[in-house]
């Protein structure tokens, strides 16, 4: 652990302007980002008497090896820059919000030619409108009911194109739950207007549509068109069913998100009710890892940043009112920032009495229940992971805790399509965003040991190169004795030595195999001059742990949590390698005459086949017709035509190299 005095800025170096600061560890990784109205006052508080620091702040400043700051023009700019860096670098000691489950949303992809209604989870996409979140059962029922009144396209891209080519709609088109724009039953403009009506209804304008249908039904009855009146009556019932599913809790003009929190010393459970048009349209829950010492006001500020920060693509997801039990820190600038994202006024209020305060109490009770459930699960999970890491460290006699473990596996079939995988575990949890896969060719694919040597060499050669590049960048920017001076620039980029990809070394390398694989990995590290990374191998048959330069394995008890952890890491590396190997093998099994056309890559091949429908139709087209496909110019079209019509005769079509089946 570093001594904060070793990188403390000299007196007078830190400006008194507002700005954003970031602490880095010994590898240059940003571990904490903060903002301050007065940078000098705020940063000096971190270098006070260690005995006066709170435990988490004490751990952070001793984990850090340098501090850097950037001045800005105002507190609002500091808020925006702080959010940008937290989102980009995910610092370890900042508040981290994670959703305790994946919630489905009703989404309308307005950016497509024919907008599509679908149930979506995960990250939001640009050009798509979202409504929810809902429970899984309720959203399916809602979507099925609304498609009766608003028959917007809901099929996949593949189904849509198949219908366009065949001239026949899918099943939904036959049962009147799709307007079938694919076969021209409705124009593109009318279908888009139908999708916009769907969005307006879900956005809170249900009453307008119901009244419109009631007037149409009355007119149909007056004209004695009872069949049409009956259909309209059923549509009205369907819309009311959706509209009345959510209880009215506030006045119909109320659009608000209501938050509540329940916390302990380690974490906090956050609940939010989404109220639109006075009705509860959805509920969500988060667990906050309180890895920094933060007041409740700071907690609410970071919550607002992370919940609504991604709304720049979906401004309608930010309501006009945000109700919280306590005002966030710097709430005036926070409201101004949110108003800029929304494109309209945003109010952050603390309800004191009435219906809103009563609803907040309900949200708080939900947060209490969520926290109690999470505590029971967390107790077992944290204890198990800590025990596993401690057992491994003691069994392998390692001097440092196992903060990061990397596991490697080689996959091939009789020496063909050789690939390798690298999976990463930090603090006992998988870091899937840092998984890597390697293709291995040439002499390195001779056997498993040569492949393992090649992969370890490539991975740590990247680490050494990026470390050297970062050190050169830091030296050029004026870092002295482990202290980064203020640069006055924007976000740190590659020129400032920002680590990426392979920049962080593990404490432990695990290879799938026994003595030969361990020796190959150890030799690769030794040849690169790396001596502070431990290497072990986990042999499958007896689950023995092999270490370099030892004639006997380390035997972990069968009930050992450390052994269970190694097995899970090894199995994950094997799964990841097998998945990559199968994909590479499947691609190698299919050869096409289009592969021989110079300048025709995979993307243009796909566009060509999508335009014509099959290789047979591509072969039948002339150069002018080929040039009509997306991305195909006249020169490339002529090259394709010449390749498919050589003097040697008709070339072989695409075939499956395993079965011999022609892939037309």
XYZ file of C-alpha atoms in Angstrom:
664
model
C 0.000 0.000 0.000
C 1.251 3.457 -0.907
C 1.939 6.220 1.587
C -0.276 9.228 0.716
C 2.629 11.518 1.620
C 4.611 10.108 -1.330
C 2.254 11.643 -3.885
C 0.738 14.533 -1.955
C 0.878 17.724 -4.059
C 3.107 20.505 -2.759
C 1.481 23.480 -0.971
C 0.071 25.979 -3.433
C 0.064 23.591 -6.425
C -3.646 22.843 -6.201
C -5.874 25.638 -7.549
C -8.859 26.961 -5.638
C -11.142 26.771 -8.698
C -14.008 24.283 -9.117
C -12.986 21.086 -10.862
C -12.845 17.300 -10.991
C -10.089 15.153 -9.498
C -9.141 11.497 -9.942
C -6.984 9.152 -7.894
C -4.956 6.475 -9.735
C -3.359 3.248 -8.507
C 0.201 2.079 -9.214
C -0.850 0.753 -12.640
C -2.422 4.059 -13.687
C -5.978 2.800 -13.288
C -8.469 5.434 -12.115
C -9.892 4.221 -8.794
C -11.855 7.290 -7.698
C -13.379 10.363 -9.357
C -14.766 13.313 -7.424
C -15.695 16.946 -7.920
C -15.246 19.982 -5.723
C -16.242 23.615 -5.572
C -12.749 24.346 -4.235
C -10.174 21.774 -5.387
C -7.499 22.790 -2.873
C -9.800 22.533 0.118
C -11.251 19.215 -0.982
C -7.994 17.469 -1.910
C -6.195 18.626 1.226
C -8.860 16.823 3.273
C -7.652 13.495 1.830
C -4.114 14.065 3.131
C -5.104 14.871 6.702
C -4.127 12.751 9.687
C -4.926 9.121 8.635
C -6.462 8.501 12.043
C -9.178 11.053 11.268
C -10.154 9.525 7.899
C -13.156 7.269 7.587
C -12.264 3.605 6.856
C -13.147 3.580 3.161
C -11.424 6.907 2.496
C -8.359 5.601 4.350
C -8.309 2.492 2.143
C -8.686 4.543 -1.044
C -5.867 7.030 -0.397
C -3.506 4.206 0.583
C -4.460 2.213 -2.518
C -3.805 5.224 -4.771
C -0.373 6.174 -6.099
C -1.119 9.548 -7.690
C -3.751 12.260 -7.929
C -4.691 14.395 -10.912
C -7.169 17.232 -11.318
C -8.844 19.282 -14.042
C -10.276 22.737 -13.465
C -13.589 23.762 -15.048
C -15.565 26.960 -15.360
C -18.492 26.210 -13.036
C -19.996 23.691 -10.653
C -22.389 22.555 -13.405
C -19.456 21.731 -15.688
C -17.841 19.842 -12.803
C -21.024 17.797 -12.347
C -21.117 16.909 -16.059
C -17.422 16.006 -16.256
C -17.584 13.917 -13.076
C -20.488 11.905 -14.498
C -18.680 11.407 -17.825
C -15.573 10.005 -16.156
C -17.460 7.792 -13.714
C -19.402 6.321 -16.625
C -16.259 5.844 -18.742
C -13.841 4.439 -16.160
C -16.163 2.806 -13.562
C -13.784 3.657 -10.659
C -13.626 1.060 -7.920
C -14.172 3.460 -5.023
C -17.110 5.367 -6.481
C -20.699 4.492 -5.720
C -21.769 1.654 -8.016
C -25.461 1.155 -8.746
C -26.551 -2.198 -10.089
C -30.062 -3.325 -10.849
C -31.013 -6.366 -8.787
C -32.791 -7.917 -11.760
C -33.297 -7.345 -15.467
C -36.572 -5.560 -16.142
C -38.407 -5.827 -19.461
C -39.529 -2.719 -21.294
C -42.083 -2.281 -24.033
C -40.012 -0.759 -26.853
C -40.882 0.774 -30.220
C -37.970 1.009 -32.674
C -38.872 4.258 -34.422
C -35.541 4.379 -36.277
C -36.487 1.421 -38.506
C -38.282 1.760 -41.840
C -41.265 -0.082 -40.356
C -41.228 0.594 -36.575
C -41.391 -2.564 -34.490
C -43.033 -3.164 -31.105
C -41.138 -5.632 -28.936
C -40.185 -6.552 -25.396
C -36.585 -5.530 -24.676
C -34.144 -5.848 -21.802
C -30.660 -4.503 -21.184
C -29.079 -1.335 -22.509
C -31.169 1.198 -24.383
C -30.723 1.782 -28.091
C -30.736 5.091 -29.874
C -33.894 5.805 -31.849
C -36.073 3.481 -29.747
C -38.834 4.615 -27.391
C -39.219 2.680 -24.133
C -42.185 2.241 -21.802
C -42.015 0.534 -18.445
C -40.449 -1.243 -16.730
C -43.012 -4.006 -16.292
C -43.102 -7.475 -14.829
C -42.551 -10.216 -17.418
C -46.151 -11.476 -17.384
C -47.823 -8.069 -17.442
C -45.804 -6.758 -20.372
C -46.663 -9.699 -22.631
C -50.349 -9.341 -21.862
C -50.203 -5.577 -22.410
C -48.459 -5.950 -25.752
C -50.863 -8.654 -26.958
C -53.877 -6.522 -26.007
C -52.616 -3.323 -27.635
C -51.720 -5.002 -30.931
C -55.442 -5.598 -31.386
C -56.072 -1.842 -31.513
C -52.675 -0.682 -32.826
C -51.544 -3.480 -35.198
C -47.934 -2.313 -35.403
C -45.306 -4.690 -36.763
C -43.849 -6.937 -34.055
C -41.978 -9.550 -36.135
C -38.207 -9.930 -36.429
C -36.137 -8.626 -39.328
C -35.818 -12.126 -40.789
C -39.570 -12.731 -40.771
C -40.178 -9.293 -42.314
C -37.780 -9.896 -45.203
C -39.123 -13.376 -45.840
C -42.626 -11.941 -46.085
C -41.433 -9.196 -48.445
C -39.810 -11.742 -50.760
C -42.744 -14.159 -50.739
C -45.506 -11.553 -50.868
C -47.367 -13.284 -48.019
C -47.688 -11.864 -44.477
C -46.898 -13.831 -41.357
C -49.518 -15.312 -39.014
C -50.012 -12.005 -37.165
C -50.966 -10.371 -40.447
C -53.632 -13.008 -41.072
C -55.189 -12.606 -37.612
C -55.195 -8.779 -37.839
C -52.584 -8.211 -35.122
C -50.244 -6.671 -37.680
C -51.067 -4.129 -40.392
C -48.680 -6.078 -42.694
C -46.611 -3.227 -44.199
C -44.335 -5.953 -45.610
C -46.915 -6.785 -48.313
C -48.250 -3.279 -48.875
C -51.491 -3.505 -46.902
C -50.528 -0.207 -45.288
C -48.141 2.473 -46.503
C -44.888 3.246 -44.732
C -46.213 6.656 -43.641
C -49.492 5.245 -42.284
C -47.674 2.485 -40.422
C -45.343 5.021 -38.812
C -48.384 7.104 -37.778
C -49.866 3.944 -36.233
C -46.641 3.404 -34.265
C -46.740 7.019 -33.077
C -50.327 6.516 -31.865
C -49.128 3.438 -29.974
C -46.412 5.546 -28.323
C -48.862 8.336 -27.490
C -51.214 5.863 -25.819
C -48.399 4.349 -23.766
C -47.122 7.858 -23.002
C -50.285 8.757 -21.090
C -52.805 9.862 -23.725
C -55.066 6.836 -23.268
C -58.176 8.909 -22.532
C -57.966 10.664 -25.906
C -57.912 7.400 -27.843
C -60.710 5.835 -25.818
C -62.964 8.866 -26.375
C -62.159 8.839 -30.093
C -63.174 5.175 -30.351
C -66.350 5.824 -28.355
C -67.368 8.555 -30.831
C -66.603 6.255 -33.753
C -68.676 3.494 -32.169
C -71.599 5.859 -31.644
C -71.370 6.968 -35.283
C -71.322 3.342 -36.443
C -74.441 2.590 -34.388
C -76.175 5.650 -35.869
C -75.373 4.311 -39.359
C -76.669 0.849 -38.339
C -73.186 -0.601 -38.983
C -73.385 -2.958 -36.023
C -70.473 -5.161 -37.075
C -68.076 -2.197 -37.075
C -69.597 -0.936 -33.809
C -68.978 -4.347 -32.212
C -65.333 -4.297 -33.310
C -64.897 -0.790 -31.914
C -66.594 -1.853 -28.663
C -64.066 -4.693 -28.296
C -61.201 -2.276 -29.002
C -62.469 0.084 -26.297
C -62.655 -2.782 -23.811
C -59.083 -3.770 -24.692
C -57.742 -0.243 -24.213
C -59.577 0.183 -20.915
C -58.151 -3.118 -19.741
C -54.629 -1.831 -20.327
C -55.421 1.639 -18.994
C -57.041 0.396 -15.795
C -54.415 -2.235 -15.035
C -52.380 0.339 -13.121
C -54.018 1.891 -10.089
C -54.568 5.658 -10.002
C -52.421 6.988 -7.165
C -52.037 10.685 -8.051
C -53.754 13.250 -10.250
C -53.785 12.396 -13.947
C -51.387 15.225 -14.849
C -48.667 13.864 -12.534
C -45.525 12.418 -14.129
C -42.955 11.631 -11.475
C -40.338 9.154 -10.289
C -40.509 8.481 -6.546
C -37.358 7.196 -4.830
C -36.655 5.724 -1.408
C -33.594 4.105 0.148
C -32.757 1.678 2.949
C -29.082 1.318 3.865
C -26.555 -0.225 6.215
C -22.806 0.332 6.628
C -21.903 -1.514 3.404
C -24.724 -1.103 0.909
C -28.029 0.599 0.254
C -31.186 -0.697 -1.429
C -32.876 1.860 -3.688
C -36.452 1.568 -4.942
C -38.229 3.747 -7.498
C -41.854 3.870 -8.613
C -42.457 5.307 -12.092
C -45.728 7.290 -12.086
C -47.033 8.400 -15.475
C -50.415 10.025 -15.918
C -51.058 9.546 -12.199
C -50.653 5.758 -12.474
C -47.836 3.485 -11.353
C -46.390 2.251 -14.644
C -43.391 0.392 -13.241
C -41.081 -0.318 -10.338
C -37.328 -0.888 -10.158
C -34.769 -1.714 -7.507
C -31.008 -1.227 -7.166
C -28.323 -2.244 -4.751
C -25.714 0.439 -4.073
C -22.219 -0.659 -3.106
C -21.103 2.014 -0.651
C -17.406 1.729 -1.412
C -16.896 5.420 -0.746
C -17.832 7.381 2.332
C -20.807 9.425 1.185
C -23.577 11.298 2.902
C -27.175 10.670 1.916
C -27.128 13.895 -0.071
C -24.081 12.652 -2.030
C -25.740 9.280 -2.512
C -28.800 10.889 -4.087
C -26.661 13.028 -6.371
C -24.787 9.991 -7.714
C -28.061 8.087 -8.054
C -29.572 10.834 -10.213
C -26.443 10.929 -12.364
C -26.416 7.200 -13.054
C -30.164 6.668 -13.424
C -30.795 9.560 -15.798
C -27.354 10.042 -17.310
C -28.081 7.637 -20.164
C -31.337 9.460 -20.924
C -29.620 11.774 -23.404
C -30.847 9.313 -26.029
C -34.285 8.978 -24.394
C -35.153 12.385 -22.868
C -38.799 11.355 -22.445
C -37.704 8.902 -19.748
C -36.928 11.845 -17.445
C -40.155 13.002 -15.717
C -40.937 16.558 -14.769
C -40.863 15.734 -11.038
C -38.357 13.616 -9.117
C -39.428 12.962 -5.526
C -36.754 11.951 -3.007
C -36.659 11.715 0.805
C -33.694 14.102 0.968
C -32.417 16.749 -1.424
C -29.280 15.730 -3.351
C -26.073 17.638 -2.888
C -25.843 20.551 -5.304
C -29.503 19.965 -6.265
C -29.878 23.262 -8.167
C -27.140 22.385 -10.654
C -28.350 18.787 -10.799
C -31.862 19.950 -11.741
C -30.352 22.269 -14.375
C -28.347 19.363 -15.832
C -31.408 17.090 -15.939
C -33.456 19.854 -17.545
C -30.861 20.059 -20.293
C -31.179 16.317 -20.929
C -34.972 16.391 -20.842
C -35.384 19.549 -22.860
C -37.730 20.992 -20.258
C -38.009 21.909 -16.610
C -37.196 19.269 -13.961
C -38.091 19.667 -10.278
C -36.399 17.710 -7.475
C -38.705 17.790 -4.453
C -39.047 16.276 -0.992
C -42.775 15.598 -0.348
C -43.839 16.521 3.177
C -47.525 15.588 3.296
C -50.422 14.340 1.220
C -50.692 11.610 -1.397
C -47.098 11.922 -2.617
C -45.679 11.537 0.882
C -47.936 8.507 1.456
C -46.747 6.911 -1.783
C -43.131 7.567 -0.813
C -43.763 5.643 2.416
C -44.920 2.696 0.289
C -41.741 2.938 -1.785
C -39.681 3.047 1.426
C -41.333 -0.155 2.670
C -40.418 -1.842 -0.601
C -36.821 -0.696 -0.127
C -36.805 -2.183 3.388
C -38.039 -5.540 2.118
C -35.498 -5.520 -0.736
C -32.656 -4.737 1.684
C -33.652 -7.550 4.031
C -33.702 -10.024 1.149
C -30.376 -8.804 -0.195
C -28.731 -9.039 3.243
C -29.626 -12.702 3.540
C -28.157 -13.407 0.110
C -25.134 -11.149 0.575
C -24.042 -12.783 3.810
C -23.500 -16.146 2.151
C -22.015 -14.734 -1.072
C -19.422 -12.390 0.501
C -18.366 -14.941 3.092
C -17.917 -17.664 0.489
C -15.897 -15.518 -1.916
C -13.654 -14.131 0.838
C -13.042 -17.632 2.203
C -12.198 -18.998 -1.261
C -9.663 -16.247 -1.997
C -8.100 -16.553 1.446
C -7.776 -20.344 1.146
C -6.076 -20.035 -2.237
C -3.639 -17.410 -0.998
C -2.672 -19.522 2.014
C -2.450 -22.810 0.094
C -0.228 -21.278 -2.607
C 1.777 -19.256 -0.040
C 1.313 -16.016 -1.965
C 2.376 -12.728 -0.333
C -0.441 -10.567 -1.738
C -4.240 -10.957 -1.795
C -5.694 -12.352 -5.028
C -7.459 -9.250 -6.297
C -7.279 -10.343 -9.953
C -7.065 -13.865 -11.377
C -6.761 -14.745 -15.074
C -7.377 -18.232 -16.466
C -6.308 -19.529 -19.909
C -7.531 -22.512 -21.923
C -6.598 -23.896 -25.359
C -9.257 -25.406 -27.647
C -8.873 -27.259 -30.968
C -9.849 -30.420 -32.839
C -6.797 -32.502 -33.758
C -4.675 -29.403 -34.099
C -7.047 -27.470 -36.376
C -8.643 -24.097 -35.718
C -6.563 -23.611 -32.565
C -7.861 -20.880 -30.268
C -7.350 -19.762 -26.679
C -9.447 -17.943 -24.117
C -8.646 -15.613 -21.242
C -11.243 -15.072 -18.506
C -10.833 -12.574 -15.675
C -12.028 -12.703 -12.071
C -11.699 -9.718 -9.725
C -12.577 -10.009 -6.031
C -14.009 -13.450 -6.810
C -16.456 -12.124 -9.453
C -16.235 -12.551 -13.228
C -15.314 -9.436 -15.251
C -16.818 -10.454 -18.586
C -16.011 -7.118 -20.182
C -12.299 -8.014 -19.883
C -12.503 -11.521 -21.354
C -10.244 -12.012 -24.395
C -9.919 -14.646 -27.120
C -6.898 -15.510 -29.264
C -6.452 -17.186 -32.648
C -3.301 -19.309 -32.839
C -1.570 -20.237 -36.110
C 1.794 -21.391 -37.416
C 4.378 -22.999 -35.173
C 2.465 -21.878 -32.082
C -0.332 -24.304 -33.009
C 1.919 -27.375 -32.941
C 0.801 -28.508 -29.474
C -0.842 -27.217 -26.294
C 2.405 -26.130 -24.648
C 3.513 -24.081 -27.654
C 0.041 -22.537 -27.828
C 0.081 -21.686 -24.119
C 3.537 -20.110 -24.399
C 2.338 -18.044 -27.361
C -0.824 -16.804 -25.640
C 0.878 -15.851 -22.363
C 3.640 -14.092 -24.291
C 1.156 -12.110 -26.382
C -0.973 -11.112 -23.394
C 1.928 -9.890 -21.226
C 3.795 -8.333 -24.135
C 0.755 -6.081 -24.524
C 0.915 -5.313 -20.807
C 4.595 -4.357 -20.971
C 4.088 -2.258 -24.112
C 1.138 -0.351 -22.650
C 2.974 0.163 -19.367
C 5.966 1.610 -21.214
C 3.708 3.814 -23.361
C 1.871 5.075 -20.284
C 5.132 5.871 -18.498
C 6.384 7.788 -21.523
C 3.125 9.724 -21.691
C 3.224 10.516 -17.982
C 6.851 11.633 -18.176
C 6.034 13.863 -21.132
C 3.122 15.432 -19.232
C 5.354 16.335 -16.277
C 4.697 13.744 -13.545
C 7.289 14.046 -10.789
C 7.973 11.475 -8.064
C 4.666 9.693 -8.426
C 2.636 12.902 -8.447
C 0.592 13.956 -11.487
C 0.450 17.729 -11.880
C -2.711 19.473 -13.041
C -2.931 19.513 -16.805
C -5.932 21.732 -17.297
C -7.116 19.488 -20.111
C -10.275 17.468 -20.638
C -10.801 13.743 -20.112
C -7.591 11.713 -19.907
C -6.844 9.918 -23.163
C -4.125 7.641 -24.516
C -1.648 10.500 -24.675
C -1.950 10.839 -20.919
C -1.303 7.150 -20.376
C -4.818 5.924 -19.749
C -4.586 2.111 -19.378
C -6.633 -0.101 -21.647
C -7.064 -3.733 -22.678
C -4.178 -5.707 -21.175
C -2.779 -2.926 -18.983
C -3.571 -4.509 -15.590
C -1.508 -7.540 -14.515
C -3.120 -10.337 -12.495
C -1.917 -11.594 -9.153
C -2.436 -15.186 -10.323
C -2.437 -16.920 -13.720
C -4.352 -20.210 -13.900
C -3.839 -22.520 -16.882
C -5.979 -25.486 -17.788
C -3.556 -28.398 -17.586
C -0.718 -29.943 -15.652
C 3.061 -29.646 -15.491
C 3.731 -29.017 -19.236
C 1.232 -26.166 -19.480
C 2.415 -24.623 -16.197
C 6.041 -24.791 -17.345
C 5.152 -23.146 -20.692
C 3.278 -20.282 -19.001
C 6.010 -19.804 -16.386
C 8.729 -19.794 -19.065
C 6.821 -17.178 -21.089
C 6.654 -14.856 -18.075
C 10.324 -15.447 -17.263
C 11.375 -14.656 -20.844
C 9.497 -11.330 -20.572
C 11.156 -10.523 -17.246
C 7.925 -10.675 -15.223
C 8.506 -12.169 -11.788
C 5.616 -10.884 -9.642
C 2.812 -12.948 -11.220
C 2.147 -16.414 -9.782
C 1.306 -19.330 -12.128
C -0.592 -22.521 -11.353
C -2.273 -25.250 -13.385
C -5.465 -27.161 -12.616
C -5.349 -30.719 -13.988
C -8.779 -32.052 -14.919
C -8.534 -35.735 -13.968
C -7.721 -35.451 -10.274
C -8.235 -31.666 -9.894
C -4.628 -31.258 -8.775
C -3.065 -27.799 -8.482
C 0.419 -27.712 -10.026
C 2.947 -24.973 -9.346
C 6.237 -24.273 -11.206
C 9.421 -26.100 -10.163
C 7.603 -28.603 -7.961
C 7.524 -32.383 -8.330
C 4.329 -32.671 -6.336
C 0.972 -30.930 -6.718
C -0.831 -28.877 -4.121
C -3.817 -30.909 -2.975
C -6.814 -28.846 -1.911
C -9.584 -30.568 0.057
C -12.569 -31.610 -2.059
C -14.816 -29.392 0.049
C -12.472 -26.407 -0.239
C -14.076 -23.149 -1.377
C -10.750 -22.288 -3.002
C -10.935 -25.424 -5.159
C -14.541 -24.659 -6.082
C -13.463 -21.183 -7.208
C -10.637 -22.576 -9.355
C -13.015 -25.103 -10.906
C -15.551 -22.414 -11.764
C -12.856 -20.217 -13.344
C -11.429 -23.171 -15.309
C -14.891 -24.238 -16.527
C -15.684 -20.663 -17.591
C -12.409 -20.441 -19.556
C -13.218 -23.791 -21.193
C -16.730 -22.630 -22.117
C -15.440 -19.384 -23.579
C -12.733 -21.179 -25.602
C -15.145 -23.829 -26.913
C -17.627 -21.156 -28.011
C -14.946 -19.300 -29.970
C -13.555 -22.526 -31.443
C -16.969 -23.670 -32.675
C -17.639 -20.292 -34.269
C -14.266 -20.329 -36.028
C -14.661 -23.938 -37.123
C -18.173 -23.289 -38.448
C -16.937 -20.329 -40.463
C -14.042 -22.356 -41.880
C -16.404 -25.160 -42.924
C -18.267 -22.926 -45.357
C -16.498 -21.719 -48.502
C -18.075 -19.487 -51.127
C -17.082 -18.336 -54.575
C -17.803 -14.802 -53.335
C -14.798 -15.131 -51.023
C -12.539 -15.019 -54.100
C -13.792 -11.616 -55.258
C -11.180 -8.933 -54.455
C -12.621 -6.196 -52.249
C -15.784 -8.123 -51.370
C -15.711 -8.552 -47.598
C -18.159 -10.257 -45.272
C -20.365 -7.173 -44.816
C -20.753 -6.570 -48.558
C -21.350 -10.289 -49.177
C -24.163 -10.164 -46.633
C -25.640 -7.032 -48.236
C -25.446 -8.658 -51.671
C -27.219 -11.844 -50.561
C -29.857 -9.870 -48.668
C -30.555 -7.784 -51.789
C -30.922 -10.721 -54.198
C -32.044 -13.451 -51.796
C -29.689 -16.229 -52.951
C -26.369 -16.895 -54.675
C -28.244 -18.246 -57.686
C -29.936 -14.871 -58.245
C -26.626 -13.070 -57.737
C -25.094 -15.217 -60.483
C -28.018 -14.480 -62.804
C -27.723 -10.697 -62.384
C -25.680 -8.512 -64.699
C -23.159 -5.899 -63.542
C -25.683 -3.062 -63.559
C -28.103 -5.029 -61.376
C -25.296 -6.000 -59.009
C -24.406 -2.330 -58.585
C -27.899 -1.733 -57.197
C -27.052 -3.569 -53.978
C -26.056 -1.490 -50.964
C -22.311 -0.825 -50.858
C -21.593 -2.330 -54.284
C -20.081 0.145 -56.759
C -19.708 -0.265 -60.534
C -16.091 -1.497 -60.356
C -16.830 -4.052 -57.647
C -20.006 -5.131 -59.458
C -17.973 -5.820 -62.593
C -15.432 -7.826 -60.573
C -18.222 -9.923 -59.032
C -19.787 -10.544 -62.457
C -16.446 -11.592 -63.963
C -15.670 -13.922 -61.061
C -19.048 -15.640 -61.327
C -18.773 -15.984 -65.120
C -15.200 -17.033 -65.795
C -14.127 -18.782 -69.001
C -13.436 -21.903 -66.974
C -17.127 -22.419 -66.599
C -19.500 -21.955 -63.754
C -17.481 -21.923 -60.544
C -18.342 -24.147 -57.648
C -21.123 -22.817 -55.435
C -20.808 -22.425 -51.705
C -20.688 -25.829 -50.011
C -20.595 -27.211 -46.493
C -17.139 -28.798 -46.283
C -18.369 -31.423 -43.802
C -21.557 -32.688 -45.470
C -20.906 -31.626 -49.071
C -24.322 -29.939 -49.175
C -24.662 -27.104 -51.681
C -25.475 -23.825 -49.926
C -27.410 -21.858 -52.526
